[in-house]
mmCIF file of C-alpha atoms in Angstrom:
data_model
loop_
_atom_site.group_PDB
_atom_site.id
_atom_site.type_symbol
_atom_site.label_atom_id
_atom_site.label_comp_id
_atom_site.label_asym_id
_atom_site.label_seq_id
_atom_site.Cartn_x
_atom_site.Cartn_y
_atom_site.Cartn_z
ATOM 1 C CA MET R 1021 130.505 76.090 133.597
ATOM 2 C CA ASP R 1022 127.882 77.869 135.711
ATOM 3 C CA PHE R 1023 127.991 81.650 135.730
ATOM 4 C CA THR R 1024 124.784 82.049 137.742
ATOM 5 C CA PHE R 1025 125.236 84.863 140.245
ATOM 6 C CA THR R 1026 124.277 84.495 143.890
ATOM 7 C CA GLU R 1027 121.372 86.407 145.410
ATOM 8 C CA GLU R 1028 123.837 88.722 147.154
ATOM 9 C CA GLN R 1029 125.672 89.455 143.910
ATOM 10 C CA GLN R 1030 122.407 90.134 142.098
ATOM 11 C CA ALA R 1031 121.323 92.441 144.918
ATOM 12 C CA ALA R 1032 124.599 94.351 144.580
ATOM 13 C CA THR R 1033 123.925 94.776 140.863
ATOM 14 C CA GLU R 1034 120.426 96.123 141.496
ATOM 15 C CA ALA R 1035 121.723 98.530 144.125
ATOM 16 C CA ALA R 1036 124.390 99.755 141.718
ATOM 17 C CA ARG R 1037 121.861 100.314 138.954
ATOM 18 C CA ALA R 1038 119.733 102.383 141.305
ATOM 19 C CA VAL R 1039 122.693 104.536 142.373
ATOM 20 C CA PHE R 1040 124.049 105.046 138.869
ATOM 21 C CA SER R 1041 120.643 105.655 137.262
ATOM 22 C CA GLY R 1042 120.882 109.352 138.045
ATOM 23 C CA VAL R 1043 124.399 109.831 136.658
ATOM 24 C CA ALA R 1044 124.779 111.612 133.318
ATOM 25 C CA PRO R 1045 127.877 110.710 131.255
ATOM 26 C CA ASP R 1046 128.072 114.325 130.110
ATOM 27 C CA GLY R 1047 127.820 115.857 133.570
ATOM 28 C CA VAL R 1048 131.210 117.570 133.191
ATOM 29 C CA PRO R 1049 132.771 119.468 130.265
ATOM 30 C CA SER R 1050 133.862 117.383 127.306
ATOM 31 C CA PRO R 1051 137.547 116.384 127.297
ATOM 32 C CA ALA R 1052 137.567 117.505 123.660
ATOM 33 C CA LEU R 1053 136.675 121.067 124.653
ATOM 34 C CA VAL R 1054 138.917 121.791 127.647
ATOM 35 C CA PRO R 1055 142.729 122.032 127.630
ATOM 36 C CA GLY R 1056 143.170 120.334 131.006
ATOM 37 C CA ALA R 1057 141.133 118.137 133.291
ATOM 38 C CA VAL R 1058 137.351 118.107 132.976
ATOM 39 C CA ALA R 1059 136.949 118.660 136.734
ATOM 40 C CA GLU R 1060 139.077 119.373 139.791
ATOM 41 C CA ASP R 1061 137.600 116.602 141.924
ATOM 42 C CA ILE R 1062 135.836 113.278 141.736
ATOM 43 C CA ASP R 1063 132.040 113.123 141.794
ATOM 44 C CA ARG R 1064 131.649 113.607 145.555
ATOM 45 C CA PRO R 1065 127.813 113.425 145.613
ATOM 46 C CA LEU R 1066 127.995 110.080 143.813
ATOM 47 C CA TRP R 1067 130.692 108.903 146.219
ATOM 48 C CA ALA R 1068 128.387 109.728 149.126
ATOM 49 C CA ARG R 1069 125.512 107.807 147.516
ATOM 50 C CA LEU R 1070 127.752 104.782 146.991
ATOM 51 C CA ALA R 1071 128.672 104.864 150.669
ATOM 52 C CA ALA R 1072 125.044 105.284 151.737
ATOM 53 C CA SER R 1073 124.089 102.254 149.614
ATOM 54 C CA ASP R 1074 126.856 100.165 151.257
ATOM 55 C CA LEU R 1075 128.573 99.666 147.901
ATOM 56 C CA LEU R 1076 131.919 101.000 149.152
ATOM 57 C CA SER R 1077 131.899 98.363 151.897
ATOM 58 C CA LEU R 1078 130.674 95.601 149.610
ATOM 59 C CA THR R 1079 133.890 93.558 149.725
ATOM 60 C CA LEU R 1080 134.874 94.400 153.301
ATOM 61 C CA SER R 1081 134.422 91.775 155.991
ATOM 62 C CA PRO R 1082 131.609 92.171 158.542
ATOM 63 C CA GLU R 1083 134.139 93.051 161.252
ATOM 64 C CA HIS R 1084 134.927 96.185 159.247
ATOM 65 C CA GLY R 1085 131.286 96.978 158.554
ATOM 66 C CA GLY R 1086 131.080 95.293 155.155
ATOM 67 C CA ALA R 1087 129.048 92.643 153.383
ATOM 68 C CA GLY R 1088 131.950 90.256 152.860
ATOM 69 C CA LEU R 1089 131.330 89.760 149.123
ATOM 70 C CA ASP R 1090 133.978 88.871 146.553
ATOM 71 C CA LEU R 1091 135.635 90.234 143.438
ATOM 72 C CA VAL R 1092 132.801 88.993 141.224
ATOM 73 C CA ALA R 1093 130.357 91.238 143.097
ATOM 74 C CA LEU R 1094 132.732 94.176 142.759
ATOM 75 C CA CYS R 1095 133.058 93.566 139.015
ATOM 76 C CA LEU R 1096 129.271 93.538 138.677
ATOM 77 C CA VAL R 1097 129.125 96.977 140.294
ATOM 78 C CA LEU R 1098 132.036 98.281 138.203
ATOM 79 C CA ARG R 1099 130.275 97.062 135.076
ATOM 80 C CA GLU R 1100 127.285 99.263 135.936
ATOM 81 C CA SER R 1101 129.510 102.233 136.800
ATOM 82 C CA ALA R 1102 131.172 102.168 133.383
ATOM 83 C CA LYS R 1103 127.827 102.402 131.596
ATOM 84 C CA VAL R 1104 127.500 105.987 132.850
ATOM 85 C CA LEU R 1105 131.232 106.844 132.999
ATOM 86 C CA ALA R 1106 131.075 107.259 136.773
ATOM 87 C CA ARG R 1107 133.863 109.596 137.867
ATOM 88 C CA VAL R 1108 134.808 107.866 141.114
ATOM 89 C CA PRO R 1109 137.820 105.733 142.151
ATOM 90 C CA LEU R 1110 135.589 102.789 143.022
ATOM 91 C CA LEU R 1111 137.966 100.183 141.593
ATOM 92 C CA GLU R 1112 141.093 101.660 143.134
ATOM 93 C CA THR R 1113 139.564 102.185 146.585
ATOM 94 C CA CYS R 1114 138.019 98.720 146.779
ATOM 95 C CA ALA R 1115 141.094 96.936 145.411
ATOM 96 C CA VAL R 1116 143.428 98.613 147.915
ATOM 97 C CA ALA R 1117 140.970 97.991 150.759
ATOM 98 C CA MET R 1118 140.690 94.304 149.832
ATOM 99 C CA THR R 1119 144.484 94.002 149.774
ATOM 100 C CA LEU R 1120 144.883 95.736 153.135
ATOM 101 C CA GLN R 1121 142.191 93.490 154.579
ATOM 102 C CA ARG R 1122 143.809 90.294 153.283
ATOM 103 C CA TYR R 1123 147.519 91.025 153.707
ATOM 104 C CA GLY R 1124 147.902 94.178 155.794
ATOM 105 C CA ASP R 1125 148.462 94.976 159.432
ATOM 106 C CA PRO R 1126 145.233 94.223 161.383
ATOM 107 C CA ARG R 1127 145.568 97.385 163.462
ATOM 108 C CA LEU R 1128 145.860 99.622 160.428
ATOM 109 C CA ALA R 1129 143.037 97.753 158.697
ATOM 110 C CA SER R 1130 140.728 98.221 161.680
ATOM 111 C CA GLN R 1131 141.458 101.944 161.693
ATOM 112 C CA LEU R 1132 141.089 102.624 157.974
ATOM 113 C CA LEU R 1133 138.615 100.152 156.488
ATOM 114 C CA PRO R 1134 135.475 101.221 158.390
ATOM 115 C CA LYS R 1135 136.146 104.795 157.235
ATOM 116 C CA VAL R 1136 136.566 103.556 153.671
ATOM 117 C CA GLY R 1137 133.199 101.824 153.831
ATOM 118 C CA ARG R 1138 131.542 105.013 155.095
ATOM 119 C CA GLY R 1139 133.060 107.041 152.261
ATOM 120 C CA GLU R 1140 135.255 109.061 154.612
ATOM 121 C CA LEU R 1141 138.511 107.949 152.984
ATOM 122 C CA VAL R 1142 139.432 107.743 149.301
ATOM 123 C CA LEU R 1143 142.149 105.308 148.260
ATOM 124 C CA THR R 1144 144.014 104.993 145.003
ATOM 125 C CA VAL R 1145 146.991 103.071 143.676
ATOM 126 C CA GLY R 1146 150.008 103.733 141.486
ATOM 127 C CA ALA R 1147 150.164 100.686 139.240
ATOM 128 C CA ASN R 1148 151.761 102.075 136.097
ATOM 129 C CA GLY R 1149 155.378 102.471 137.141
ATOM 130 C CA ARG R 1150 157.518 105.275 135.790
ATOM 131 C CA SER R 1151 156.637 104.869 132.120
ATOM 132 C CA GLY R 1152 153.788 102.353 131.956
ATOM 133 C CA HIS R 1153 156.027 99.781 130.247
ATOM 134 C CA ASP R 1154 158.195 98.425 133.057
ATOM 135 C CA PRO R 1155 156.871 96.534 136.099
ATOM 136 C CA ALA R 1156 155.349 99.052 138.517
ATOM 137 C CA GLU R 1157 157.165 97.685 141.559
ATOM 138 C CA LEU R 1158 160.542 98.538 140.002
ATOM 139 C CA ALA R 1159 159.779 102.271 139.911
ATOM 140 C CA VAL R 1160 160.045 102.743 143.689
ATOM 141 C CA THR R 1161 162.560 101.445 146.222
ATOM 142 C CA ALA R 1162 161.628 100.507 149.794
ATOM 143 C CA ARG R 1163 164.592 100.598 152.151
ATOM 144 C CA ARG R 1164 164.336 99.368 155.727
ATOM 145 C CA GLU R 1165 165.467 101.887 158.301
ATOM 146 C CA ALA R 1166 165.828 100.948 161.969
ATOM 147 C CA THR R 1167 166.147 104.296 163.690
ATOM 148 C CA ALA R 1168 165.698 105.236 167.310
ATOM 149 C CA GLY R 1169 163.013 107.825 167.744
ATOM 150 C CA ILE R 1170 160.794 106.841 164.794
ATOM 151 C CA VAL R 1171 157.365 105.841 166.061
ATOM 152 C CA PRO R 1172 153.904 105.558 164.506
ATOM 153 C CA THR R 1173 151.386 108.252 165.477
ATOM 154 C CA ASP R 1174 147.824 107.591 166.591
ATOM 155 C CA GLU R 1175 146.476 110.456 164.487
ATOM 156 C CA ALA R 1176 148.053 109.214 161.276
ATOM 157 C CA PRO R 1177 148.385 105.425 161.441
ATOM 158 C CA GLY R 1178 151.060 104.094 159.170
ATOM 159 C CA THR R 1179 153.189 107.238 159.042
ATOM 160 C CA ALA R 1180 156.512 107.480 160.832
ATOM 161 C CA VAL R 1181 157.631 110.592 162.669
ATOM 162 C CA ARG R 1182 160.668 111.469 164.720
ATOM 163 C CA GLY R 1183 160.648 112.388 168.349
ATOM 164 C CA GLY R 1184 159.419 109.383 170.365
ATOM 165 C CA ALA R 1185 161.271 106.799 172.314
ATOM 166 C CA GLY R 1186 161.932 103.317 171.115
ATOM 167 C CA ASP R 1187 163.705 101.587 168.304
ATOM 168 C CA LEU R 1188 161.208 100.651 165.581
ATOM 169 C CA ALA R 1189 161.965 99.485 162.058
ATOM 170 C CA GLY R 1190 160.609 101.958 159.527
ATOM 171 C CA TRP R 1191 160.803 102.149 155.762
ATOM 172 C CA VAL R 1192 162.042 104.836 153.406
ATOM 173 C CA LEU R 1193 160.517 105.149 149.917
ATOM 174 C CA ASP R 1194 162.097 106.779 146.885
ATOM 175 C CA GLY R 1195 160.930 106.806 143.282
ATOM 176 C CA THR R 1196 158.118 107.840 140.972
ATOM 177 C CA GLN R 1197 154.796 106.321 139.990
ATOM 178 C CA SER R 1198 153.152 107.833 136.924
ATOM 179 C CA ALA R 1199 149.485 108.141 135.959
ATOM 180 C CA VAL R 1200 148.046 107.607 139.436
ATOM 181 C CA PRO R 1201 144.259 107.983 139.080
ATOM 182 C CA TRP R 1202 142.656 110.859 141.000
ATOM 183 C CA ALA R 1203 145.701 111.119 143.280
ATOM 184 C CA GLN R 1204 144.845 114.708 144.233
ATOM 185 C CA ALA R 1205 141.465 113.573 145.574
ATOM 186 C CA ALA R 1206 142.817 110.574 147.480
ATOM 187 C CA ASP R 1207 143.703 110.388 151.157
ATOM 188 C CA TRP R 1208 145.967 107.341 150.834
ATOM 189 C CA ILE R 1209 147.923 105.906 147.907
ATOM 190 C CA ALA R 1210 149.068 102.312 147.603
ATOM 191 C CA ILE R 1211 152.536 102.291 146.041
ATOM 192 C CA PRO R 1212 154.150 99.068 144.802
ATOM 193 C CA ALA R 1213 157.883 99.017 145.466
ATOM 194 C CA HIS R 1214 160.831 96.657 145.674
ATOM 195 C CA THR R 1215 163.157 95.990 148.574
ATOM 196 C CA ASP R 1216 166.930 95.530 148.524
ATOM 197 C CA GLU R 1217 166.291 91.790 148.325
ATOM 198 C CA GLY R 1218 164.130 92.253 145.234
ATOM 199 C CA ARG R 1219 160.807 91.458 146.949
ATOM 200 C CA ALA R 1220 157.707 93.239 145.704
ATOM 201 C CA VAL R 1221 155.840 95.063 148.490
ATOM 202 C CA VAL R 1222 152.971 97.552 148.722
ATOM 203 C CA ALA R 1223 153.411 100.734 150.748
ATOM 204 C CA LEU R 1224 150.463 102.771 152.006
ATOM 205 C CA ILE R 1225 151.253 106.467 152.161
ATOM 206 C CA GLN R 1226 149.189 109.525 152.950
ATOM 207 C CA THR R 1227 149.091 112.177 150.261
ATOM 208 C CA THR R 1228 149.892 114.873 152.839
ATOM 209 C CA GLN R 1229 153.141 113.279 154.014
ATOM 210 C CA ASP R 1230 156.461 115.053 153.678
ATOM 211 C CA GLY R 1231 158.281 114.024 150.514
ATOM 212 C CA VAL R 1232 155.118 113.192 148.541
ATOM 213 C CA THR R 1233 154.755 115.428 145.486
ATOM 214 C CA PRO R 1234 151.923 114.905 142.978
ATOM 215 C CA ALA R 1235 152.700 116.460 139.585
ATOM 216 C CA GLU R 1236 149.648 117.217 137.466
ATOM 217 C CA GLN R 1237 148.744 114.827 134.650
ATOM 218 C CA VAL R 1238 145.552 114.459 132.612
ATOM 219 C CA SER R 1239 144.256 111.113 131.390
ATOM 220 C CA THR R 1240 142.993 110.411 127.879
ATOM 221 C CA SER R 1241 139.477 110.539 129.327
ATOM 222 C CA GLY R 1242 140.115 114.024 130.722
ATOM 223 C CA GLU R 1243 140.409 113.067 134.394
ATOM 224 C CA ARG R 1244 143.011 114.342 136.856
ATOM 225 C CA PHE R 1245 145.884 111.907 137.240
ATOM 226 C CA ALA R 1246 149.243 112.566 138.834
ATOM 227 C CA GLU R 1247 152.861 111.602 138.645
ATOM 228 C CA VAL R 1248 153.562 110.894 142.307
ATOM 229 C CA ARG R 1249 157.156 111.557 143.271
ATOM 230 C CA LEU R 1250 158.495 110.125 146.511
ATOM 231 C CA GLU R 1251 161.619 111.539 148.104
ATOM 232 C CA SER R 1252 162.716 109.921 151.366
ATOM 233 C CA VAL R 1253 159.117 109.253 152.408
ATOM 234 C CA ARG R 1254 159.106 107.499 155.785
ATOM 235 C CA ILE R 1255 156.465 105.048 156.944
ATOM 236 C CA ASP R 1256 156.387 102.598 159.818
ATOM 237 C CA GLY R 1257 156.235 98.853 159.397
ATOM 238 C CA SER R 1258 152.457 98.629 159.730
ATOM 239 C CA ALA R 1259 151.987 100.634 156.527
ATOM 240 C CA LEU R 1260 154.111 98.285 154.438
ATOM 241 C CA ILE R 1261 152.249 95.252 153.112
ATOM 242 C CA ASP R 1262 154.979 92.687 152.530
ATOM 243 C CA GLY R 1263 153.044 89.432 152.588
ATOM 244 C CA ALA R 1264 153.954 87.008 149.819
ATOM 245 C CA GLY R 1265 151.731 87.637 146.821
ATOM 246 C CA ALA R 1266 150.207 90.896 148.077
ATOM 247 C CA TRP R 1267 151.231 92.991 145.084
ATOM 248 C CA GLU R 1268 150.296 90.230 142.647
ATOM 249 C CA TRP R 1269 146.860 90.011 144.295
ATOM 250 C CA LEU R 1270 146.324 93.788 144.103
ATOM 251 C CA ARG R 1271 147.434 93.841 140.475
ATOM 252 C CA ALA R 1272 145.034 90.994 139.634
ATOM 253 C CA LEU R 1273 142.143 92.827 141.292
ATOM 254 C CA LEU R 1274 142.908 95.971 139.298
ATOM 255 C CA THR R 1275 143.136 94.008 136.059
ATOM 256 C CA ALA R 1276 139.846 92.172 136.536
ATOM 257 C CA GLY R 1277 138.148 95.402 137.566
ATOM 258 C CA THR R 1278 139.435 97.201 134.491
ATOM 259 C CA CYS R 1279 138.110 94.391 132.309
ATOM 260 C CA ALA R 1280 134.722 94.850 134.010
ATOM 261 C CA LEU R 1281 134.842 98.553 133.179
ATOM 262 C CA ALA R 1282 135.612 97.702 129.550
ATOM 263 C CA LEU R 1283 132.639 95.338 129.430
ATOM 264 C CA GLY R 1284 130.178 97.817 130.917
ATOM 265 C CA LEU R 1285 131.351 100.620 128.667
ATOM 266 C CA GLY R 1286 131.129 98.404 125.588
ATOM 267 C CA GLU R 1287 127.606 97.291 126.450
ATOM 268 C CA ALA R 1288 126.463 100.899 126.853
ATOM 269 C CA VAL R 1289 128.025 101.877 123.530
ATOM 270 C CA LEU R 1290 126.455 98.963 121.652
ATOM 271 C CA ALA R 1291 123.048 99.813 123.149
ATOM 272 C CA MET R 1292 123.525 103.440 122.087
ATOM 273 C CA THR R 1293 124.441 102.300 118.581
ATOM 274 C CA SER R 1294 121.459 99.978 118.351
ATOM 275 C CA GLU R 1295 119.086 102.767 119.328
ATOM 276 C CA TYR R 1296 120.616 105.199 116.841
ATOM 277 C CA THR R 1297 120.718 102.852 113.861
ATOM 278 C CA GLY R 1298 117.143 101.755 114.603
ATOM 279 C CA LYS R 1299 115.940 105.345 114.198
ATOM 280 C CA ARG R 1300 118.312 106.672 111.550
ATOM 281 C CA GLU R 1301 116.867 106.134 108.063
ATOM 282 C CA GLN R 1302 118.379 106.007 104.597
ATOM 283 C CA PHE R 1303 116.418 105.324 101.436
ATOM 284 C CA GLY R 1304 113.314 105.087 103.584
ATOM 285 C CA PHE R 1305 114.567 102.282 105.822
ATOM 286 C CA PRO R 1306 116.291 102.198 109.235
ATOM 287 C CA VAL R 1307 120.011 101.678 108.686
ATOM 288 C CA ALA R 1308 119.870 98.850 111.244
ATOM 289 C CA THR R 1309 118.075 96.753 108.600
ATOM 290 C CA PHE R 1310 121.018 96.975 106.191
ATOM 291 C CA GLN R 1311 123.054 93.783 106.121
ATOM 292 C CA SER R 1312 126.433 95.495 106.459
ATOM 293 C CA VAL R 1313 125.266 97.378 109.554
ATOM 294 C CA ALA R 1314 123.700 94.282 111.130
ATOM 295 C CA VAL R 1315 126.819 92.191 110.533
ATOM 296 C CA GLN R 1316 129.088 94.774 112.157
ATOM 297 C CA ALA R 1317 126.794 95.076 115.167
ATOM 298 C CA ALA R 1318 126.634 91.279 115.460
ATOM 299 C CA ASP R 1319 130.427 91.043 115.441
ATOM 300 C CA ARG R 1320 130.626 93.553 118.275
ATOM 301 C CA TYR R 1321 127.990 91.625 120.228
ATOM 302 C CA ILE R 1322 130.199 88.547 119.941
ATOM 303 C CA ASP R 1323 133.127 90.619 121.226
ATOM 304 C CA LEU R 1324 131.119 91.624 124.287
ATOM 305 C CA ARG R 1325 130.036 88.094 125.073
ATOM 306 C CA ALA R 1326 133.646 86.916 124.822
ATOM 307 C CA MET R 1327 134.723 89.796 127.075
ATOM 308 C CA GLU R 1328 132.045 88.782 129.561
ATOM 309 C CA VAL R 1329 132.805 85.061 129.794
ATOM 310 C CA THR R 1330 136.567 85.591 130.063
ATOM 311 C CA LEU R 1331 136.058 88.272 132.732
ATOM 312 C CA TRP R 1332 133.974 86.008 134.952
ATOM 313 C CA GLN R 1333 136.390 83.127 134.491
ATOM 314 C CA ALA R 1334 139.317 85.320 135.581
ATOM 315 C CA ALA R 1335 137.415 86.915 138.470
ATOM 316 C CA TRP R 1336 136.293 83.502 139.710
ATOM 317 C CA ARG R 1337 139.840 82.110 139.597
ATOM 318 C CA ILE R 1338 141.184 85.148 141.478
ATOM 319 C CA SER R 1339 138.423 85.028 144.101
ATOM 320 C CA THR R 1340 138.468 81.321 144.810
ATOM 321 C CA GLY R 1341 142.061 80.364 144.070
ATOM 322 C CA ALA R 1342 140.663 77.363 142.198
ATOM 323 C CA ASP R 1343 143.092 75.126 140.332
ATOM 324 C CA GLY R 1344 143.102 74.933 136.562
ATOM 325 C CA MET R 1345 145.102 73.623 133.638
ATOM 326 C CA LEU R 1346 147.025 76.903 133.782
ATOM 327 C CA PRO R 1347 147.684 79.295 136.688
ATOM 328 C CA ALA R 1348 145.145 82.084 137.166
ATOM 329 C CA GLU R 1349 147.530 84.362 135.261
ATOM 330 C CA GLY R 1350 146.462 82.513 132.118
ATOM 331 C CA ASP R 1351 142.793 83.371 132.636
ATOM 332 C CA ILE R 1352 143.743 86.960 133.434
ATOM 333 C CA ALA R 1353 145.767 87.210 130.219
ATOM 334 C CA VAL R 1354 142.840 85.899 128.145
ATOM 335 C CA ALA R 1355 140.463 88.399 129.770
ATOM 336 C CA LYS R 1356 142.913 91.234 129.040
ATOM 337 C CA ILE R 1357 143.256 90.171 125.405
ATOM 338 C CA TRP R 1358 139.511 90.325 124.834
ATOM 339 C CA ALA R 1359 138.933 93.467 126.904
ATOM 340 C CA SER R 1360 141.747 95.474 125.340
ATOM 341 C CA ASP R 1361 140.933 94.619 121.720
ATOM 342 C CA GLY R 1362 137.196 94.245 122.259
ATOM 343 C CA VAL R 1363 136.495 97.644 123.786
ATOM 344 C CA ARG R 1364 138.454 99.327 120.997
ATOM 345 C CA ARG R 1365 136.541 97.472 118.286
ATOM 346 C CA VAL R 1366 133.189 98.266 119.881
ATOM 347 C CA VAL R 1367 133.740 102.022 120.066
ATOM 348 C CA GLN R 1368 135.317 102.197 116.604
ATOM 349 C CA THR R 1369 132.361 100.390 115.069
ATOM 350 C CA ALA R 1370 129.985 102.658 116.979
ATOM 351 C CA GLN R 1371 131.732 105.749 115.630
ATOM 352 C CA HIS R 1372 131.538 104.349 112.113
ATOM 353 C CA LEU R 1373 127.837 103.486 112.325
ATOM 354 C CA HIS R 1374 126.984 106.854 113.848
ATOM 355 C CA GLY R 1375 128.738 108.698 111.057
ATOM 356 C CA GLY R 1376 129.578 112.333 111.745
ATOM 357 C CA PHE R 1377 127.056 112.393 114.560
ATOM 358 C CA GLY R 1378 129.368 110.208 116.644
ATOM 359 C CA ALA R 1379 131.981 112.959 116.765
ATOM 360 C CA ASP R 1380 129.505 115.653 117.814
ATOM 361 C CA THR R 1381 130.550 116.966 121.228
ATOM 362 C CA ASP R 1382 126.890 117.499 122.121
ATOM 363 C CA TYR R 1383 126.408 113.723 121.865
ATOM 364 C CA PRO R 1384 128.037 111.492 124.528
ATOM 365 C CA LEU R 1385 129.582 108.864 122.225
ATOM 366 C CA HIS R 1386 132.902 110.683 121.916
ATOM 367 C CA ARG R 1387 133.235 110.600 125.713
ATOM 368 C CA PHE R 1388 132.852 106.827 125.712
ATOM 369 C CA HIS R 1389 135.497 106.651 122.992
ATOM 370 C CA ALA R 1390 137.945 108.632 125.158
ATOM 371 C CA TRP R 1391 137.262 106.438 128.204
ATOM 372 C CA ALA R 1392 137.624 103.290 126.093
ATOM 373 C CA LYS R 1393 141.019 104.463 124.894
ATOM 374 C CA GLN R 1394 142.087 105.109 128.486
ATOM 375 C CA ILE R 1395 140.973 101.590 129.462
ATOM 376 C CA GLU R 1396 142.813 100.107 126.484
ATOM 377 C CA LEU R 1397 145.987 101.946 127.481
ATOM 378 C CA SER R 1398 145.605 100.775 131.079
ATOM 379 C CA LEU R 1399 145.281 97.137 130.030
ATOM 380 C CA GLY R 1400 148.108 97.280 127.511
ATOM 381 C CA PRO R 1401 148.252 95.832 124.001
ATOM 382 C CA ALA R 1402 146.653 92.462 123.353
ATOM 383 C CA ALA R 1403 149.831 91.252 121.648
ATOM 384 C CA ALA R 1404 151.752 91.533 124.922
ATOM 385 C CA HIS R 1405 149.128 89.467 126.742
ATOM 386 C CA GLU R 1406 149.163 86.891 123.956
ATOM 387 C CA GLU R 1407 152.912 86.583 124.417
ATOM 388 C CA ALA R 1408 152.455 86.135 128.183
ATOM 389 C CA LEU R 1409 149.822 83.486 127.567
ATOM 390 C CA GLY R 1410 152.139 81.705 125.157
ATOM 391 C CA SER R 1411 154.865 81.635 127.787
ATOM 392 C CA LEU R 1412 152.455 80.120 130.301
ATOM 393 C CA LEU R 1413 151.377 77.481 127.792
ATOM 394 C CA ALA R 1414 154.996 76.615 127.079
ATOM 395 C CA ALA R 1415 155.774 76.317 130.778
ATOM 396 C CA HIS R 1416 152.730 74.178 131.573
ATOM 397 C CA LEU R 1417 152.354 71.360 129.090
ATOM 398 C CA LEU R 1418 148.697 70.490 128.795
ATOM 399 C CA GLY R 1419 147.756 66.833 128.731
#
C-alpha cells in the first residue's frame, strides 16, 4: 500500500503550515475559566488568511475557482489545523461545498461556491440529529409543497418566497438539529432530513430565513454551537440535494475530516509531552529516560500511527470509490475506532506524564484535552463502530 502524497497534496500541507504557524492555541480565554463560549465568533482573520492562501477553494473544481484536489488533501490541511486548535469551520464548509459541487443544483453551486472559496460565505452542517444518538436525517422532515406563487429569488438563491407567478415545487422543513458547529457565524447550514418516502436528503438553508431559530449551546471545547430549530422553513427545489447517496457522502466526508482533526491534535499533544518530559527532571535525570514514561509514550506513538494509516485508507476509499473486501463503510468504521479511542488515550497519557502542570490553565494542554473530548463525542464510542464493523463482516463473507 502506497501512502505517498502527490506534489499538489504536499504543497497544500506546506501552505497550511505557513498559515497556521501564527495561530496560538490559547488565543482566546480558557474554556475552564469562562461560563459560556470562549468567543462570540470564529477566528475571522485566520479565515481570511485561509481564503487568501486558496485553502478554502482547495477541493473546489477549477470552474468554481478551486484547485480540484480531493479529500486526502483536505485531511492533510485539517491535520495541521488541529495542531493549533484553529477556531474555524474549515471541515464543515469544505464538506458542504464538496457535496453541493458533486450532487447539488449547478446553478446554486455556481452562485455559492466561488464565494465560499473567497471566504465570503461560511457554511456549516447539522449532523448530530436531535440527541446525537439517532440518525441525523430522522430529526428533520422535508415535505414537498407545490404551491402557486412560490419562486426562488435572485438575491437569495435556494430560498422560496411568495408573491411571484408560476407553479414551482418547493419544500417545507420542520424539526431540530442539535450541536450545529458555529451556526451563529454561518451564512448557510446544510440540514439532513427525510422525505415522506423515507429518503435521506440534504437541505441548504440560510440562517436568516424565517422559521430558523438557533438556540445557544456551548461545546465541550468552549465553542459556540447551536440547536437549530426549523419551523415551516420553505426552500425551493434547487436548495434540496436529493441525489442518491448525497447525505452518505457528506457524512463520510465529515467523519474522515474529524479523524484527521483527531490525528493532528494527538500529534501536537505527543510532541508537547515529549518536550516536557525531556526537560523535566527527577532524581537528577529527565523523566523521559524512565522506562515507565518511555513505554507509555511509545504506546501512544503506536496509537497515532494506527490512527494515521486507517485515516488515509478511509479517505482514499471515499475519494476514489475503489472496491475492497468490504464497502468503504468498513474502512470508515476502523478509522473511527482508532480515532475515538486513540485521541482519548493520547491526551490522558499526556495529562498523566505532565502531572499537575497539565491541568494548569496557563499551559495549553488542558485546551487540547477539551478539544479531544469534543472530537471523541463527535465520533461516538468505539464500541458502536466495532459493532457496525462486525455487522459488515457478517454481511460480507470474506474469502
